[in-house]
Amino acid sequence: MQKTIRLEGHIPCERARADPYFYLPFEMPVGARRIHVAFSYNDHATAPLAPGNILDIGIFDSRGRDFLTAPGFRGWSGSSKSEFEIREDAASLGYIRGPLFPGQWEIVLGLPQLSWDGVNYEAVVTLDVDEGAETGALTHAGSAAGPDLRTGFLPPAAQAARPGAGRWLRGDLHCHTLHSDGENSVREIVDGAISLGLDFLSVTDHNTITHHEELAAMTDLPIILVPGEEVTTYWGHANTWGLRDWVDFRCADEASIKAVQRFLAERGAMLSINHAKCIGPPWLFPGWDGYACMEVWQAPWRFHNWESLEKWDNLLQRGDRVIAVGGSDTHSIPPAPPRHPHGLAEPTTWVYAEPSEAGVLAAIRAGHAFITDSPQRGSHLSLWADEDGDGRYEKMMGDTVAAKVVRFRTDCEGGQGRRLWIIADGEPLDIIALDRPESRIEFTLDMSGRKYVRAELRGYRGNPSRGEVVWAMTNPVWVA
């Protein structure tokens, strides 16, 4: 038998200011085996910030929607889908298959943008129900839901590789698939990364982890696949990597994002602020402390990445040891039509690590990383420190030196015709013109009163009148 529930109404503009999430409750009967939701609303905006309405959609089952724990979370598609379905054995991408527990379910509407006169919405819920199902035949502790797509584990802990113990691995820490608003399947994105020679890839779909199951089935491929989630709020986006647990995105103030920070810290995971620039969307939460990483470079350099770089350097100057990472934020690669000027691995994050998921994550946490414009070695840049003066350069980016006078070394590939910037505490100490494809520059610094030293490779790209761009940048060597 089929049952239809129509949920419709009006949300005034001021409602979104009070709370950006709006819930539509309905009753799931005993014996339901399929739910299909078709959703529509008036006056669609053609693009973010264009006039009109933008509504997102997701759903919680009768196990509850409490913030952070939310045992009833069953999926989210944002504004990328106008319909979805869930069955015990299958579900639309971004949604979790499994039993349709009886009781009160709730569709959640996200309200990122409403017209001044509000929005009219309609959600048509169609349920396939077995006739004659016994009352109470299925409870929350009832039949198995198939693979558990809500919770999981962190990979085994690993120490960051020391010089000589690991190797340079290149990867992309930010991309999307059909599980959220991307245009490609998980396999297409992974195959694209392999074709570029990447050693690791993190797929970070928005507010869902249903793509993790597909990644887990690709262990035979020659690439390290790091499951991720882009925690996508209306005050900013942030990535987390390596955690198999779903992370709640319904943050509307500083207290709630801090609660997410604590949730991740308890599980040994990191949270990385994404694209903190005017076209990010930007990071609008008032507090900037407590974040392990920051996406300092997203998409080609000229897409306002200098804003993110300035914000990051300001954090370093005030003493926050925030690790810089890069991510392409790719939403489409061939054969899908292009959606953004974001190419996979543009930019590329390089880490000095043991070749495993745990090794990659440990290297990021340690700051043993630099960022380049592409996965090719044409702009390779690393920074090393010889703290004890024995000529061995036993420390690298992300490490701390305690000596008053320290000898440093930069190794650069692809530097011919470009300039190496040595930067300490936000100020360039030296700008060195490079005249060879490969360069090794050594220098000694008095570290008294300093907080950090880092390096950048800058040069022209295209029309010189547009100025220089960053081709590569390192994380800092910190000063004790």
C-alpha positions as a printed NumPy array, in Angstrom:
array([[  0.   ,   0.   ,   0.   ],
       [  1.167,   3.54 ,  -0.658],
       [  0.642,   6.511,   1.622],
       [  1.257,  10.172,   0.735],
       [  1.931,  12.972,   3.224],
       [  2.052,  16.57 ,   2.004],
       [  3.999,  19.059,   4.129],
       [  3.677,  22.649,   2.99 ],
       [  3.877,  26.088,   4.46 ],
       [  5.586,  29.447,   4.584],
       [  8.824,  30.425,   6.353],
       [  9.214,  34.166,   7.001],
       [ 12.598,  35.757,   6.457],
       [ 13.041,  36.643,  10.139],
       [ 12.723,  32.945,  11.047],
       [ 16.023,  32.211,   9.326],
       [ 17.732,  34.876,  11.429],
       [ 16.564,  33.203,  14.633],
       [ 17.529,  29.639,  13.621],
       [ 18.781,  28.537,  10.183],
       [ 17.233,  25.049,  10.514],
       [ 13.51 ,  24.332,  10.201],
       [ 12.015,  20.9  ,  10.935],
       [  8.982,  19.254,   9.323],
       [  7.733,  16.337,  11.472],
       [  5.695,  13.452,  10.103],
       [  4.772,   9.962,  11.288],
       [  6.504,   6.874,   9.916],
       [  4.066,   3.945,  10.196],
       [  4.955,   0.414,  11.178],
       [  5.744,  -1.694,   8.125],
       [  7.127,   1.098,   5.951],
       [  9.742,  -0.208,   3.527],
       [ 10.412,   2.82 ,   1.316],
       [ 10.274,   6.575,   1.709],
       [ 10.488,   9.002,  -1.193],
       [ 10.618,  12.774,  -0.653],
       [ 10.036,  15.308,  -3.438],
       [ 10.767,  18.889,  -2.44 ],
       [ 10.078,  22.262,  -4.041],
       [  9.932,  25.945,  -3.13 ],
       [  9.269,  29.272,  -4.829],
       [ 11.567,  31.937,  -6.247],
       [ 14.797,  29.945,  -6.619],
       [ 17.966,  32.051,  -6.566],
       [ 20.044,  31.41 ,  -9.675],
       [ 23.293,  31.596,  -7.691],
       [ 24.466,  32.305,  -4.139],
       [ 23.819,  35.956,  -3.239],
       [ 21.583,  36.392,  -6.31 ],
       [ 18.006,  37.482,  -5.511],
       [ 15.681,  34.717,  -4.407],
       [ 15.561,  31.719,  -2.089],
       [ 17.982,  28.867,  -1.421],
       [ 16.835,  25.953,   0.732],
       [ 18.789,  22.849,   1.741],
       [ 17.266,  19.525,   2.764],
       [ 18.07 ,  16.476,   4.888],
       [ 16.243,  14.042,   7.164],
       [ 16.324,  12.47 ,  10.649],
       [ 14.527,   9.287,  11.683],
       [ 12.658,   8.607,  14.922],
       [ 15.859,   7.905,  16.904],
       [ 16.333,  11.656,  17.352],
       [ 18.149,  14.743,  16.118],
       [ 19.991,  15.932,  19.237],
       [ 22.896,  18.18 ,  18.303],
       [ 26.244,  16.366,  18.   ],
       [ 24.948,  12.857,  18.7  ],
       [ 21.872,  12.855,  16.397],
       [ 21.374,   9.052,  16.29 ],
       [ 18.568,   9.51 ,  13.767],
       [ 20.606,  11.27 ,  11.061],
       [ 19.776,   9.62 ,   7.723],
       [ 21.199,  12.016,   5.161],
       [ 21.691,  15.443,   3.663],
       [ 21.811,  16.705,   0.103],
       [ 21.825,  20.45 ,   0.64 ],
       [ 20.377,  22.214,  -2.385],
       [ 21.832,  19.754,  -4.907],
       [ 18.812,  17.39 ,  -5.029],
       [ 15.075,  18.016,  -5.239],
       [ 14.151,  14.446,  -4.314],
       [ 15.573,  11.42 ,  -2.503],
       [ 14.544,   8.009,  -1.222],
       [ 15.568,   5.59 ,   1.502],
       [ 14.961,   1.833,   1.644],
       [ 16.404,  -0.861,   3.867],
       [ 18.745,  -2.097,   1.148],
       [ 19.484,   1.117,  -0.763],
       [ 19.238,   4.897,  -0.657],
       [ 19.922,   7.955,  -2.768],
       [ 23.534,   9.126,  -2.653],
       [ 24.095,  11.171,   0.501],
       [ 21.439,   9.195,   2.41 ],
       [ 21.778,   6.153,   4.671],
       [ 19.947,   2.953,   3.832],
       [ 18.439,   0.845,   6.601],
       [ 15.231,   0.125,   8.497],
       [ 12.492,   2.746,   8.425],
       [ 11.921,   2.87 ,  12.165],
       [  8.342,   3.767,  13.127],
       [  7.642,   6.978,  14.967],
       [  8.217,  10.654,  14.314],
       [ 10.665,  11.468,  11.521],
       [ 11.694,  15.012,  10.629],
       [ 12.731,  16.579,   7.369],
       [ 15.243,  19.335,   8.078],
       [ 15.325,  22.424,   5.903],
       [ 18.432,  24.574,   5.929],
       [ 17.792,  28.261,   5.344],
       [ 20.958,  29.835,   3.919],
       [ 19.111,  32.513,   1.952],
       [ 15.493,  33.739,   2.011],
       [ 13.78 ,  36.587,   0.182],
       [ 12.46 ,  39.479,   2.223],
       [  8.936,  38.07 ,   1.865],
       [ 10.059,  34.579,   2.902],
       [  9.622,  31.271,   1.096],
       [  6.769,  28.894,   0.341],
       [  7.773,  25.234,   0.452],
       [  6.213,  21.86 ,  -0.271],
       [  7.541,  18.414,   0.61 ],
       [  5.616,  15.404,  -0.697],
       [  6.456,  12.274,   1.315],
       [  5.471,   8.996,  -0.346],
       [  5.626,   5.842,   1.783],
       [  5.406,   2.228,   0.634],
       [  3.912,   0.277,   3.551],
       [  3.365,  -3.464,   3.907],
       [ -0.301,  -4.151,   4.564],
       [ -1.083,  -5.994,   7.735],
       [  2.241,  -5.155,   9.41 ],
       [  2.044,  -5.87 ,  13.135],
       [  2.215,  -2.921,  15.474],
       [  5.671,  -2.756,  17.015],
       [  7.095,  -5.207,  14.485],
       [ 10.156,  -3.042,  14.024],
       [ 11.856,  -1.115,  16.792],
       [ 15.07 ,   0.873,  16.996],
       [ 16.854,  -2.287,  18.078],
       [ 15.226,  -4.321,  15.317],
       [ 16.608,  -5.773,  12.133],
       [ 20.138,  -4.961,  11.001],
       [ 20.593,  -1.844,   8.892],
       [ 23.307,  -3.318,   6.728],
       [ 26.767,  -1.754,   6.932],
       [ 26.998,   0.882,   9.652],
       [ 27.435,   4.123,   7.723],
       [ 27.149,   6.408,  10.748],
       [ 30.064,   5.458,  12.955],
       [ 33.502,   3.99 ,  12.624],
       [ 37.051,   4.325,  13.771],
       [ 40.189,   6.332,  13.4  ],
       [ 43.097,   4.562,  11.732],
       [ 45.875,   3.353,  14.032],
       [ 47.963,   6.155,  15.471],
       [ 51.238,   6.838,  13.722],
       [ 54.218,   9.007,  14.379],
       [ 55.103,  11.535,  11.71 ],
       [ 57.999,  10.283,   9.634],
       [ 61.443,  11.582,  10.506],
       [ 63.923,  12.562,   7.789],
       [ 65.057,   9.354,   6.135],
       [ 62.129,   7.316,   7.511],
       [ 59.399,   8.488,   5.15 ],
       [ 59.044,  10.019,   1.696],
       [ 57.245,  12.855,   0.002],
       [ 53.62 ,  12.036,  -0.808],
       [ 51.378,  14.329,  -2.855],
       [ 47.64 ,  14.605,  -2.6  ],
       [ 44.442,  16.624,  -2.588],
       [ 42.578,  17.15 ,   0.689],
       [ 39.319,  18.632,  -0.62 ],
       [ 36.969,  17.389,  -3.361],
       [ 33.339,  16.423,  -3.904],
       [ 31.29 ,  13.713,  -5.614],
       [ 27.682,  12.871,  -6.437],
       [ 27.185,  12.074,  -2.739],
       [ 26.817,  15.85 ,  -2.237],
       [ 27.094,  18.569,  -4.896],
       [ 29.835,  17.124,  -7.103],
       [ 29.29 ,  15.972, -10.688],
       [ 31.364,  12.781, -10.616],
       [ 31.133,   9.367,  -9.046],
       [ 33.612,   8.458,  -6.324],
       [ 35.377,   6.106,  -8.728],
       [ 35.751,   8.826, -11.382],
       [ 37.343,  11.205,  -8.868],
       [ 39.664,   8.493,  -7.558],
       [ 40.679,   7.428, -11.07 ],
       [ 41.359,  11.081, -11.911],
       [ 43.641,  11.388,  -8.885],
       [ 45.526,   8.239,  -9.862],
       [ 46.017,   9.539, -13.404],
       [ 47.665,  12.663, -11.947],
       [ 50.095,  10.558,  -9.942],
       [ 48.622,  11.47 ,  -6.549],
       [ 49.632,   9.344,  -3.578],
       [ 46.606,  10.242,  -1.455],
       [ 43.147,  11.759,  -1.834],
       [ 40.489,  12.857,   0.629],
       [ 36.895,  13.   ,  -0.582],
       [ 35.093,  15.526,   1.623],
       [ 31.438,  15.575,   0.663],
       [ 29.215,  18.114,   2.394],
       [ 27.635,  17.032,   5.687],
       [ 27.479,  13.337,   4.804],
       [ 29.775,  10.318,   4.962],
       [ 27.944,   7.9  ,   2.679],
       [ 30.892,   8.102,   0.266],
       [ 33.083,   6.408,   2.889],
       [ 31.648,   2.992,   2.045],
       [ 32.738,   3.321,  -1.588],
       [ 36.215,   4.455,  -0.566],
       [ 36.562,   1.484,   1.772],
       [ 35.876,  -0.866,  -1.147],
       [ 38.814,   0.522,  -3.175],
       [ 41.707,  -0.743,  -1.084],
       [ 43.235,  -2.482,  -4.097],
       [ 43.972,   0.809,  -5.9  ],
       [ 47.448,   2.432,  -5.942],
       [ 46.411,   5.445,  -3.857],
       [ 45.772,   6.177,  -0.17 ],
       [ 42.098,   7.11 ,   0.229],
       [ 41.401,   9.253,   3.294],
       [ 37.685,   9.519,   4.166],
       [ 36.585,  13.03 ,   5.007],
       [ 33.619,  15.32 ,   5.533],
       [ 33.227,  19.008,   4.804],
       [ 31.331,  20.32 ,   7.819],
       [ 29.286,  22.908,   5.933],
       [ 27.657,  25.558,   8.098],
       [ 26.165,  28.921,   7.165],
       [ 29.028,  30.701,   8.95 ],
       [ 31.865,  28.839,   7.26 ],
       [ 33.101,  25.45 ,   6.075],
       [ 35.68 ,  23.147,   7.66 ],
       [ 37.161,  19.774,   6.696],
       [ 37.81 ,  16.815,   8.922],
       [ 39.78 ,  13.775,   7.72 ],
       [ 40.17 ,  10.163,   8.757],
       [ 37.142,  10.014,  11.045],
       [ 34.456,   7.483,  10.162],
       [ 31.95 ,   9.174,  12.453],
       [ 29.45 ,  11.631,  10.988],
       [ 30.112,  15.173,  12.256],
       [ 27.128,  17.449,  12.924],
       [ 27.063,  20.602,  10.827],
       [ 24.189,  22.473,  12.521],
       [ 26.402,  25.151,  14.038],
       [ 24.922,  28.616,  14.333],
       [ 27.18 ,  30.295,  16.909],
       [ 30.607,  30.081,  18.517],
       [ 29.426,  27.705,  21.248],
       [ 28.193,  25.101,  18.776],
       [ 31.329,  25.129,  16.602],
       [ 33.417,  24.809,  19.78 ],
       [ 31.316,  21.775,  20.697],
       [ 32.199,  20.248,  17.323],
       [ 35.877,  21.003,  18.029],
       [ 35.636,  19.108,  21.339],
       [ 33.763,  16.226,  19.668],
       [ 36.604,  15.818,  17.176],
       [ 39.373,  16.303,  19.727],
       [ 37.927,  13.503,  21.865],
       [ 38.204,  11.221,  18.839],
       [ 41.708,  12.318,  17.906],
       [ 40.57 ,  14.064,  14.716],
       [ 41.426,  17.462,  13.233],
       [ 39.24 ,  20.327,  12.017],
       [ 40.571,  22.537,   9.227],
       [ 39.067,  25.935,   8.356],
       [ 38.312,  26.025,   4.622],
       [ 38.752,  28.841,   2.082],
       [ 38.808,  31.72 ,   4.572],
       [ 38.406,  34.438,   1.933],
       [ 35.716,  36.635,   0.459],
       [ 34.695,  34.126,  -2.215],
       [ 35.09 ,  31.138,   0.102],
       [ 32.362,  31.349,   1.372],
       [ 34.257,  33.11 ,   4.173],
       [ 34.773,  32.032,   7.773],
       [ 32.391,  34.122,   9.907],
       [ 32.585,  32.461,  13.331],
       [ 34.022,  34.958,  15.847],
       [ 36.693,  32.684,  17.333],
       [ 39.744,  31.507,  15.384],
       [ 41.471,  29.5  ,  18.107],
       [ 41.539,  25.74 ,  18.508],
       [ 41.736,  24.797,  14.833],
       [ 44.561,  22.438,  13.91 ],
       [ 44.717,  23.414,  10.238],
       [ 43.669,  26.047,   7.755],
       [ 43.139,  25.732,   4.02 ],
       [ 45.431,  28.597,   3.059],
       [ 45.293,  27.738,  -0.649],
       [ 42.096,  26.665,  -2.428],
       [ 41.73 ,  26.625,  -6.223],
       [ 44.176,  28.585,  -8.461],
       [ 46.195,  31.166,  -6.55 ],
       [ 44.527,  34.236,  -8.055],
       [ 41.158,  33.227,  -6.601],
       [ 41.763,  35.474,  -3.572],
       [ 44.15 ,  33.106,  -1.823],
       [ 46.253,  36.074,  -0.704],
       [ 43.399,  36.829,   1.721],
       [ 43.665,  33.374,   3.289],
       [ 47.455,  33.695,   3.425],
       [ 47.205,  37.001,   5.292],
       [ 44.719,  35.573,   7.805],
       [ 46.962,  32.564,   8.385],
       [ 50.075,  34.672,   8.864],
       [ 48.19 ,  36.831,  11.379],
       [ 47.368,  33.683,  13.367],
       [ 51.026,  32.651,  13.302],
       [ 52.14 ,  36.066,  14.488],
       [ 49.878,  35.901,  17.515],
       [ 51.379,  32.506,  18.4  ],
       [ 48.789,  30.063,  17.036],
       [ 50.492,  27.009,  15.551],
       [ 48.049,  26.405,  12.72 ],
       [ 49.098,  24.042,   9.933],
       [ 48.641,  25.303,   6.366],
       [ 47.12 ,  22.881,   3.871],
       [ 45.845,  23.173,   0.328],
       [ 42.783,  21.708,  -1.347],
       [ 41.335,  22.049,  -4.815],
       [ 37.64 ,  21.937,  -3.782],
       [ 37.018,  20.179,  -7.089],
       [ 33.363,  19.567,  -7.985],
       [ 33.772,  18.178, -11.495],
       [ 36.361,  16.535, -13.729],
       [ 35.934,  14.971, -17.184],
       [ 33.735,  13.364, -18.337],
       [ 31.487,  15.653, -16.279],
       [ 31.062,  19.198, -17.614],
       [ 33.253,  21.831, -15.9  ],
       [ 31.576,  23.733, -13.057],
       [ 34.429,  25.704, -11.525],
       [ 37.99 ,  26.639, -12.484],
       [ 39.116,  24.133,  -9.829],
       [ 41.242,  21.316, -11.203],
       [ 41.94 ,  18.244,  -9.122],
       [ 45.196,  18.687,  -7.145],
       [ 45.345,  22.403,  -7.941],
       [ 46.809,  23.057,  -5.429],
       [ 48.589,  19.96 ,  -4.127],
       [ 49.528,  19.301,  -0.503],
       [ 52.826,  17.417,  -0.088],
       [ 53.524,  15.569,   3.166],
       [ 56.633,  13.793,   4.421],
       [ 55.092,  10.583,   5.653],
       [ 54.99 ,   6.855,   5.738],
       [ 52.717,   5.71 ,   2.877],
       [ 49.507,   4.991,   4.78 ],
       [ 46.385,   6.86 ,   5.831],
       [ 47.68 ,   7.09 ,   9.392],
       [ 51.039,   8.326,   8.105],
       [ 49.463,  11.06 ,   5.986],
       [ 47.284,  12.276,   8.871],
       [ 50.219,  12.221,  11.307],
       [ 52.319,  14.272,   8.88 ],
       [ 49.574,  16.873,   8.503],
       [ 49.161,  17.132,  12.255],
       [ 52.935,  17.542,  12.622],
       [ 53.089,  20.233,   9.933],
       [ 55.5  ,  18.202,   7.809],
       [ 53.911,  19.643,   4.698],
       [ 54.161,  22.21 ,   1.942],
       [ 51.77 ,  23.308,  -0.82 ],
       [ 52.378,  23.715,  -4.559],
       [ 50.304,  24.825,  -7.53 ],
       [ 50.131,  21.293,  -9.026],
       [ 51.212,  17.705,  -8.411],
       [ 54.214,  18.064, -10.702],
       [ 57.616,  18.565,  -9.101],
       [ 58.101,  21.808, -11.023],
       [ 57.569,  23.905,  -7.91 ],
       [ 58.758,  21.645,  -5.108],
       [ 59.811,  23.564,  -1.969],
       [ 60.862,  22.308,   1.471],
       [ 62.447,  23.92 ,   4.531],
       [ 64.881,  22.166,   6.891],
       [ 66.74 ,  23.152,  10.071],
       [ 70.084,  22.067,  11.56 ],
       [ 69.503,  22.885,  15.215],
       [ 72.687,  21.469,  16.698],
       [ 75.091,  22.557,  13.967],
       [ 76.193,  19.073,  12.928],
       [ 75.21 ,  19.601,   9.288],
       [ 72.488,  16.93 ,   9.307],
       [ 69.343,  19.134,   9.056],
       [ 67.429,  16.868,  11.366],
       [ 64.312,  19.052,  11.61 ],
       [ 61.817,  20.214,   9.018],
       [ 58.659,  22.272,   8.592],
       [ 56.351,  21.783,  11.565],
       [ 59.189,  21.048,  13.986],
       [ 60.405,  23.323,  16.79 ],
       [ 63.954,  24.593,  17.282],
       [ 65.287,  25.808,  20.62 ],
       [ 68.812,  26.959,  19.721],
       [ 69.551,  30.681,  19.596],
       [ 71.326,  30.434,  16.242],
       [ 70.021,  27.949,  13.652],
       [ 71.229,  26.938,  10.225],
       [ 68.412,  26.522,   7.646],
       [ 68.19 ,  24.986,   4.196],
       [ 65.6  ,  25.284,   1.454],
       [ 65.385,  22.754,  -1.383],
       [ 63.597,  24.12 ,  -4.423],
       [ 62.702,  22.635,  -7.79 ],
       [ 61.224,  24.727, -10.585],
       [ 62.572,  27.978,  -9.233],
       [ 64.298,  29.34 , -12.331],
       [ 63.098,  32.877, -13.033],
       [ 61.209,  33.001,  -9.734],
       [ 62.029,  34.385,  -6.29 ],
       [ 62.457,  32.612,  -2.977],
       [ 61.014,  34.517,  -0.023],
       [ 62.298,  33.778,   3.486],
       [ 59.667,  35.012,   5.951],
       [ 59.809,  35.311,   9.755],
       [ 56.978,  36.633,  11.916],
       [ 55.137,  38.003,   8.883],
       [ 58.099,  39.945,   7.46 ],
       [ 60.364,  38.956,   4.543],
       [ 63.92 ,  38.537,   5.775],
       [ 65.326,  37.949,   2.301],
       [ 64.084,  37.709,  -1.3  ],
       [ 66.418,  35.652,  -3.466],
       [ 66.23 ,  35.576,  -7.275],
       [ 66.727,  32.008,  -8.516],
       [ 68.495,  31.379, -11.821],
       [ 68.487,  27.562, -11.916],
       [ 65.737,  24.929, -12.119],
       [ 67.002,  23.359,  -8.89 ],
       [ 68.39 ,  25.374,  -5.994],
       [ 69.596,  24.669,  -2.482],
       [ 69.841,  27.794,  -0.347],
       [ 71.445,  27.71 ,   3.105],
       [ 71.316,  30.532,   5.623],
       [ 71.841,  31.148,   9.331],
       [ 69.442,  33.097,  11.557],
       [ 69.534,  34.441,  15.066],
       [ 66.235,  33.156,  16.453],
       [ 66.101,  35.443,  19.489],
       [ 62.587,  36.862,  19.851],
       [ 61.232,  35.069,  16.79 ],
       [ 58.155,  32.819,  16.577],
       [ 58.62 ,  31.063,  13.225],
       [ 60.382,  30.934,   9.866],
       [ 58.806,  29.799,   6.596],
       [ 59.435,  30.052,   2.841],
       [ 57.534,  30.895,  -0.341],
       [ 58.304,  30.598,  -4.036],
       [ 56.818,  33.475,  -6.021],
       [ 56.912,  34.407,  -9.672],
       [ 54.931,  35.616, -12.653],
       [ 52.21 ,  33.592, -14.297],
       [ 50.814,  34.908, -17.563],
       [ 50.743,  38.677, -17.909],
       [ 53.502,  40.231, -15.724],
       [ 51.344,  43.328, -15.201],
       [ 49.084,  41.199, -12.985],
       [ 51.935,  40.712, -10.529],
       [ 53.428,  37.605,  -8.996],
       [ 51.631,  34.551,  -7.715],
       [ 52.701,  31.981,  -5.139],
       [ 53.942,  28.791,  -6.766],
       [ 54.815,  26.984,  -3.53 ],
       [ 54.809,  27.658,   0.225],
       [ 56.022,  25.801,   3.28 ],
       [ 54.739,  25.423,   6.783],
       [ 56.813,  27.134,   9.46 ],
       [ 59.708,  25.895,  11.487],
       [ 58.648,  27.019,  14.957],
       [ 60.821,  28.641,  17.605],
       [ 60.567,  27.367,  21.182]])
